[in-house]
CSV table of C-alpha atoms in Angstrom, one decimal:
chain,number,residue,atom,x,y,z
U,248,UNK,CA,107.9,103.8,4.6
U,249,UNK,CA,107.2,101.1,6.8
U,250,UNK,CA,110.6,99.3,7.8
U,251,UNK,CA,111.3,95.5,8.9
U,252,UNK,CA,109.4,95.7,12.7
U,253,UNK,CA,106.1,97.5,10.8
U,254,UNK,CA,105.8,94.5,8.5
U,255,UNK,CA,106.5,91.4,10.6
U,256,UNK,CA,104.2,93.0,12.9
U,257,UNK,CA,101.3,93.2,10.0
U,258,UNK,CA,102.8,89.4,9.3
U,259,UNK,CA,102.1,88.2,12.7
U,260,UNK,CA,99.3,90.3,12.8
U,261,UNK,CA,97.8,87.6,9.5
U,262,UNK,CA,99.1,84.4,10.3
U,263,UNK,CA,96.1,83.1,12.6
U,264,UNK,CA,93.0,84.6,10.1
U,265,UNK,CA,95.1,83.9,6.7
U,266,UNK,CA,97.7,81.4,7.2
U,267,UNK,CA,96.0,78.2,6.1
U,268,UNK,CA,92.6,80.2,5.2
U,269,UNK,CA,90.6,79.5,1.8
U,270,UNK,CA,90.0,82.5,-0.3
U,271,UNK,CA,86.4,82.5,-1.2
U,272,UNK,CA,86.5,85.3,-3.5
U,273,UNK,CA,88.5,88.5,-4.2
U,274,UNK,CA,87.8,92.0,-5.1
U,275,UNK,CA,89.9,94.0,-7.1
U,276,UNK,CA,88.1,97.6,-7.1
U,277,UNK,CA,90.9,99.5,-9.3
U,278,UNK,CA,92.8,97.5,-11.7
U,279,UNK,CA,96.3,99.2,-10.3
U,280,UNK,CA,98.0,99.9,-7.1
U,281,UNK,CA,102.3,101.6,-7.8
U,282,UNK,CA,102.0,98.9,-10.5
U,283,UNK,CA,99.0,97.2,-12.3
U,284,UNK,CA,97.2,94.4,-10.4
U,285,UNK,CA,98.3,90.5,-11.9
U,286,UNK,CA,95.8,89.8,-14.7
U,287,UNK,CA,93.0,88.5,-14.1
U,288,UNK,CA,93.8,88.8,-10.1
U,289,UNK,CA,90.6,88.2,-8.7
U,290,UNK,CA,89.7,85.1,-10.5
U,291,UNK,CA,93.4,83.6,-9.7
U,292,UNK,CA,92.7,83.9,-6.5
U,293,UNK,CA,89.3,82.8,-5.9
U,294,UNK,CA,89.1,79.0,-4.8
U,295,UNK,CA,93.0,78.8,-3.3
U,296,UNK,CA,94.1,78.1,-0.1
U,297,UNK,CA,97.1,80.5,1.6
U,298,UNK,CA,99.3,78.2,2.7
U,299,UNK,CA,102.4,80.2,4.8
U,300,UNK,CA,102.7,83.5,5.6
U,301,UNK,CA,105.8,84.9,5.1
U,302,UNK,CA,108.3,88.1,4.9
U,303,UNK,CA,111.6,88.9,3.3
U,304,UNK,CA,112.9,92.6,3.8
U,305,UNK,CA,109.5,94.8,3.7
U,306,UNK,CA,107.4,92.2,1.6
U,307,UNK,CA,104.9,89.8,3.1
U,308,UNK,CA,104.9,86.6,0.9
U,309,UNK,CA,101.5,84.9,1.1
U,310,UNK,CA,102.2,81.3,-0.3
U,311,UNK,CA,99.7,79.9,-2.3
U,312,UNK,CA,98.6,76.1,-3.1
U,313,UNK,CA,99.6,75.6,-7.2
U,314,UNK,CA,103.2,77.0,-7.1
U,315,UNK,CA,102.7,80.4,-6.6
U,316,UNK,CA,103.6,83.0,-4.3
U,317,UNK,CA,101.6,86.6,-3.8
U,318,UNK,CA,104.0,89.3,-3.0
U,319,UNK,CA,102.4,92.1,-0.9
U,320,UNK,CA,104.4,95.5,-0.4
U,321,UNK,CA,102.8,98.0,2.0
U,322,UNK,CA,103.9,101.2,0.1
U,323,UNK,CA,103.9,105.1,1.7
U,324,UNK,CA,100.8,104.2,3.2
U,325,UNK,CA,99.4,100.8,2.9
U,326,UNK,CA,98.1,98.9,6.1
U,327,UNK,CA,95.8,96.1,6.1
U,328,UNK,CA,92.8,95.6,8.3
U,329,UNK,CA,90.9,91.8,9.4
U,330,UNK,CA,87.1,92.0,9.8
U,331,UNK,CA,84.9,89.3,10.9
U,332,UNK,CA,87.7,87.0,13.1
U,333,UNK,CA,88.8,87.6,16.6
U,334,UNK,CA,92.3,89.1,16.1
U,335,UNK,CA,94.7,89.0,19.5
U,336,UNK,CA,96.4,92.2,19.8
U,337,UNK,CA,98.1,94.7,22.4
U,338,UNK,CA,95.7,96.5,24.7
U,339,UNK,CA,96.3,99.9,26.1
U,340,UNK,CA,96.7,103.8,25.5
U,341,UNK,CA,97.7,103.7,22.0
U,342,UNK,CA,94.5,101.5,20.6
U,343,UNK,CA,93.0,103.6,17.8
U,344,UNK,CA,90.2,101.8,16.2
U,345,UNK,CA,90.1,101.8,12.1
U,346,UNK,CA,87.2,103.3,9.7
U,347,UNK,CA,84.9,100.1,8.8
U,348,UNK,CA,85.6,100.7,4.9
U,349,UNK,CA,86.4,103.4,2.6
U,350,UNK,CA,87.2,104.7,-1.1
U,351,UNK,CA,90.8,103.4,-0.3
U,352,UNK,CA,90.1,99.9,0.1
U,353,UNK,CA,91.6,98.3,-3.0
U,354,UNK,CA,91.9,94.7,-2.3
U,355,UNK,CA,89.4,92.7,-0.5
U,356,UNK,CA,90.1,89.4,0.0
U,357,UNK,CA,87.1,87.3,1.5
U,358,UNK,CA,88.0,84.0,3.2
U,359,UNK,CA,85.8,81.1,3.7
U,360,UNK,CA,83.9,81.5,7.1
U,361,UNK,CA,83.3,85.2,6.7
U,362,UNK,CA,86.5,87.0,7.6
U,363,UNK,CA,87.5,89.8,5.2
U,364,UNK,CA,91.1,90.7,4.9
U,365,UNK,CA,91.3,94.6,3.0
U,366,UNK,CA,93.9,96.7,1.9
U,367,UNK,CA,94.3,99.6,2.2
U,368,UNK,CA,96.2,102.2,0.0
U,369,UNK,CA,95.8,105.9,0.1
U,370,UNK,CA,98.3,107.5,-1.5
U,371,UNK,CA,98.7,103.8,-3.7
U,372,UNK,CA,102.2,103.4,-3.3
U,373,UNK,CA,101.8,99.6,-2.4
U,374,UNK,CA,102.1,96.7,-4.8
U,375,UNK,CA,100.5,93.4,-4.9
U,376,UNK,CA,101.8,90.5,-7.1
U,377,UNK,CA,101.5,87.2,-7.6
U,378,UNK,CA,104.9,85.2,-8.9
U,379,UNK,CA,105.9,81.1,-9.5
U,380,UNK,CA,106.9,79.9,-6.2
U,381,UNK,CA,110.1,78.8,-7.7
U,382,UNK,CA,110.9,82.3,-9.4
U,383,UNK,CA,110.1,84.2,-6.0
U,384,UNK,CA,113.8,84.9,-5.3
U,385,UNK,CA,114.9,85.7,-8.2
U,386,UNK,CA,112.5,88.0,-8.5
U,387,UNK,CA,113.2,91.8,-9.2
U,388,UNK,CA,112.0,93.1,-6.3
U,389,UNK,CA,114.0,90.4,-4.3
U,390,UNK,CA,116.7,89.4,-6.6
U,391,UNK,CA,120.0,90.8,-4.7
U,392,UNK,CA,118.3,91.8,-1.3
U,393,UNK,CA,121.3,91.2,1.8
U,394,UNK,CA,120.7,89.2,4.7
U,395,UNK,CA,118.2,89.8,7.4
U,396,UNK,CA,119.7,91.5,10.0
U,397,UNK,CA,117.5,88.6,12.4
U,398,UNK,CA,118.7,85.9,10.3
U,399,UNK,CA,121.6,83.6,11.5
U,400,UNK,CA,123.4,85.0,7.8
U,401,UNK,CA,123.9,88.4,9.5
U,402,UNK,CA,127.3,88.9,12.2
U,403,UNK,CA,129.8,91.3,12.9
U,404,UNK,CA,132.2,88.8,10.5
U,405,UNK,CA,129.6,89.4,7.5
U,406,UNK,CA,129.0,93.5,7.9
U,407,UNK,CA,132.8,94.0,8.5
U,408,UNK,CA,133.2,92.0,5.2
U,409,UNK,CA,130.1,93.8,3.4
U,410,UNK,CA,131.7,97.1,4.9
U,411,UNK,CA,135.4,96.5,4.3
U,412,UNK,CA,135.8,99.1,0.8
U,413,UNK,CA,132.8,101.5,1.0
U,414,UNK,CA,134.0,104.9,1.4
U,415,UNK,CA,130.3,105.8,2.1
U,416,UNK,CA,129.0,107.0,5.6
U,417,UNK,CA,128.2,104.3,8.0
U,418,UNK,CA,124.3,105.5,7.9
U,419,UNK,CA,123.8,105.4,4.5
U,420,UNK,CA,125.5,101.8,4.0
U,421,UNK,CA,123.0,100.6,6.5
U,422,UNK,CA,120.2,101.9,4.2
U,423,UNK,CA,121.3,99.8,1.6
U,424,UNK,CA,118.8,96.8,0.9
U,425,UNK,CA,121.7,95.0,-1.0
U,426,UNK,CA,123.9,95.1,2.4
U,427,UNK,CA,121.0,94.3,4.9
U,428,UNK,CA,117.7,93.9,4.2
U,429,UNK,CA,114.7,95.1,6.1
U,430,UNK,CA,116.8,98.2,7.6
U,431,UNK,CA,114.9,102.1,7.2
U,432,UNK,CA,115.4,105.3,8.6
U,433,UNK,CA,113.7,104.8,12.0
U,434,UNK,CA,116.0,101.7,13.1
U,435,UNK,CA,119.4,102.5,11.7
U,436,UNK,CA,119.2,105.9,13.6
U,437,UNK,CA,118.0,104.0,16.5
U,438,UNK,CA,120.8,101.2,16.3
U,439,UNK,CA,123.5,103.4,15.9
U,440,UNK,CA,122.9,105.3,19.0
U,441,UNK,CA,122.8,102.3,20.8
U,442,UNK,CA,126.6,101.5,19.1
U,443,UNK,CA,127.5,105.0,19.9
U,444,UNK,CA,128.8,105.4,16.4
U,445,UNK,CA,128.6,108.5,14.3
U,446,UNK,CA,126.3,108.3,11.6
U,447,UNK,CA,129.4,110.1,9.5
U,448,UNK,CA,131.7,107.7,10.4
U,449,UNK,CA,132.7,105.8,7.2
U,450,UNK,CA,131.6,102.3,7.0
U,451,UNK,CA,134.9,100.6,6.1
U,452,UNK,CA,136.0,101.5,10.0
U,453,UNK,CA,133.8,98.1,11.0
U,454,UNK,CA,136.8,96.4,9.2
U,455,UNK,CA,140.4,96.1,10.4
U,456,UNK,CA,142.7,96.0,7.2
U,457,UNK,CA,142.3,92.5,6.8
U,458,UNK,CA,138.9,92.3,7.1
U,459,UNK,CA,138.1,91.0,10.3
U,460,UNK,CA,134.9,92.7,12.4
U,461,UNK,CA,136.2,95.7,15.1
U,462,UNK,CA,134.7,96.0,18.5
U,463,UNK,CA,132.7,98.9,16.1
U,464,UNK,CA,130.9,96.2,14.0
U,465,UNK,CA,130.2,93.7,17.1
U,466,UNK,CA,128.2,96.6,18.9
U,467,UNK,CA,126.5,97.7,15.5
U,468,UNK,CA,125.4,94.6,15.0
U,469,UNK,CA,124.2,93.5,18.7
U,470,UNK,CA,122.4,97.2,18.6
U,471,UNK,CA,120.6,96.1,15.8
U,472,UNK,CA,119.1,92.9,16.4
U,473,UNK,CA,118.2,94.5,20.5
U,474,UNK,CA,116.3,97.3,18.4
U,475,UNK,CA,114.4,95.1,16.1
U,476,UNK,CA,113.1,92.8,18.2
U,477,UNK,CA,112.2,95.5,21.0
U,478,UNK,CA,110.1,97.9,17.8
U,479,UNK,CA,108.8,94.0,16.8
U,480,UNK,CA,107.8,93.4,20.4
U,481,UNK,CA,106.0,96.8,20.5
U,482,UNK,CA,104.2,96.5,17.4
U,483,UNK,CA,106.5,98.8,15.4
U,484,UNK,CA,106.1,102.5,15.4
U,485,UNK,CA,103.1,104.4,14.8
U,486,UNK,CA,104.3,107.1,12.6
U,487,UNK,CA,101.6,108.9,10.3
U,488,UNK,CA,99.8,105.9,8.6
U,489,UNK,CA,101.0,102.6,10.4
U,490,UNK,CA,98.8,100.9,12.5
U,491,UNK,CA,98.2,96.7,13.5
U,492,UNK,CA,96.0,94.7,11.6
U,493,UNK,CA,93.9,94.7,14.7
U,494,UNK,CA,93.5,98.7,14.1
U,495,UNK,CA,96.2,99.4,17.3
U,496,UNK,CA,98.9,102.0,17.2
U,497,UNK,CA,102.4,100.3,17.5
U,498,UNK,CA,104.1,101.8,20.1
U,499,UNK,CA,108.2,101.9,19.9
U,500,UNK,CA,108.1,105.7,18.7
U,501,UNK,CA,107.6,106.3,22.8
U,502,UNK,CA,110.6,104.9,23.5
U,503,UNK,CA,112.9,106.4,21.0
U,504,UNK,CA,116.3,107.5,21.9
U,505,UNK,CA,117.4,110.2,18.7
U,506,UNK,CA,115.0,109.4,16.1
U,507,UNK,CA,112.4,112.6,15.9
U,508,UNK,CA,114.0,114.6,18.6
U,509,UNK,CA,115.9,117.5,17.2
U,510,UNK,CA,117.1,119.8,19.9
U,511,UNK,CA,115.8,117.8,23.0
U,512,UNK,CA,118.2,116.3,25.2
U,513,UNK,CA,120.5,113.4,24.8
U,514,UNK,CA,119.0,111.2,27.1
U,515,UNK,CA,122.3,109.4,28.3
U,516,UNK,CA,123.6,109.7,31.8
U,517,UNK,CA,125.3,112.4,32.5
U,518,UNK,CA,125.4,113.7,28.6
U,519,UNK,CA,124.3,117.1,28.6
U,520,UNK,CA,124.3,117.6,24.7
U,521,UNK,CA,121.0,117.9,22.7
U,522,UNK,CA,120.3,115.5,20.0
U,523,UNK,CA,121.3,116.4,16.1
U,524,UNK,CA,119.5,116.6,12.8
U,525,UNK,CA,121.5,116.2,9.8
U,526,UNK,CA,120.6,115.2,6.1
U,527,UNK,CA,122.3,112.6,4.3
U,528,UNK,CA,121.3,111.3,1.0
U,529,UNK,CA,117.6,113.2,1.1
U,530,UNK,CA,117.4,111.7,4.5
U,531,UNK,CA,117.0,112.8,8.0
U,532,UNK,CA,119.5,111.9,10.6
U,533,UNK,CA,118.8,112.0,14.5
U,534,UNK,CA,122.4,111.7,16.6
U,535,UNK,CA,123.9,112.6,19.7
U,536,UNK,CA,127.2,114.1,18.5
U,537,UNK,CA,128.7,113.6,22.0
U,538,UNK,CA,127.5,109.9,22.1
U,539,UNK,CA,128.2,108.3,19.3
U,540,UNK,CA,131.8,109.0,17.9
């Protein structure tokens, strides 16, 4: 699933073909995606102008003249590819060009002065809707969603707060979209070996007993802004089906530190342990058990 970097990347990635663009016309070649397309999608969105790009958690918000807002969610697989515009994007090793079309494209959206915008769904996982502008966040799929951890609403006060009662381990109360919002596997793994805390550790020891943020929640919080904005900076990670909207492989996987490395070494400074897998809730975990305490 792609987390927080993956989709600010594809948001960046939009902003100069779509921010501002007209939408000629639309093609809507199946009538569902996860959920069934808005009705009459195509004609609603032939004729308006996209106003703002946007994201909040994993959704990219495409802000439409009239009020409304269209809520784009990238699924298992989703990615979205820009024909027919100059898109900027990161040279080097990892460029892997995209296929021109194929039975997956669902959604074509053709802008005046010929770009096309397409997405792409294979295992159709991904969702596209189209809400009021002034219903957006009270939506379902938003309705309830915790800060962003790049947001000036997320600090070590907040997460030692959010934290202070849950009996749950520290990794899985990252996961939760109603604590922070954007966080996934990948970056929480990431983040807390950069804390050095145990993914076991239980979350309420960010806390002291009245509350207030330990040294434990001002390094969790620092390691996760430093690990966002570096997988941002690199385009995200290219695992399985992500790629930039310019076709490019993000690149961050190459630098991780736990995440995908069972049984290699840790590769702190004079740590000679090997790095962990565990499962919690379903999920893998990647830790250095000497590390991060």
């Amino acid at each position: 699933m792609p987390e927080l970097p993956e989709v600010e990347t594809v948001r960046r990635g939009l902003m100069p073909v779509l921010q501002g663009a007209v939408i000629e016309s639309a093609e809507a070649r199946r009538p569902d995606l996860r959920w069934p397309l808005p009705e009459n999608f195509a004609e609603r969105l032939a004729g308006r102008r996209v106003e703002a790009i946007g994201r909040r958690a994993k959704y990219l918000l495409a802000d439409l003249d009239g009020g409304e807002v269209m809520i784009l969610h990238l699924g298992m697989s989703g990615s979205i590819r820009i024909e027919g515009a100059p898109v900027k994007g990161r040279p080097g090793r990892f460029h892997h060009p995209r296929a021109a079309g194929g039975p997956h494209d669902h959604v074509v959206l053709h802008l005046a002065g010929g770009a096309t915008v397409t997405f792409n769904d294979p295992r159709r996982f991904g969702a596209i809707l189209i809400v009021p502008y002034d219903q957006i966040m009270s939506h379902p799929l938003l309705a309830g969603l915790g800060p962003e951890p790049l947001g000036n609403g997320f600090h070590a006060e907040y997460l030692a707060r959010a934290c202070a009662r849950r009996q749950t381990a520290l990794k899985a109360a990252l996961l939760d979209q109603k604590l922070v919002a954007g966080l996934g596997n990948i970056y929480v793994c990431e983040a807390l070996f950069r804390a050095g805390l145990s993914p076991r550790r239980l979350a309420h020891t960010l806390a002291t007993a009245d509350g207030a943020p330990t040294r434990r929640a001002e390094r969790l919080v620092t390691a996760i802004r430093d690990v966002l904005r570096e997988a941002i900076h690199a385009g995200g990670s290219s695992l399985r089906d992500h790629r930039q909207v310019n076709g490019e492989l993000g690149y961050f996987q190459h630098t991780f530190k736990v995440y995908g490395r069972e049984g290699q070494p840790c590769q702190t400074l004079h740590c000679k342990d090997t790095i962990r897998r565990i499962v919690q809730s379903g999920r893998s975990t990647f830790y250095c058990p000497t590390c991060q305490r």
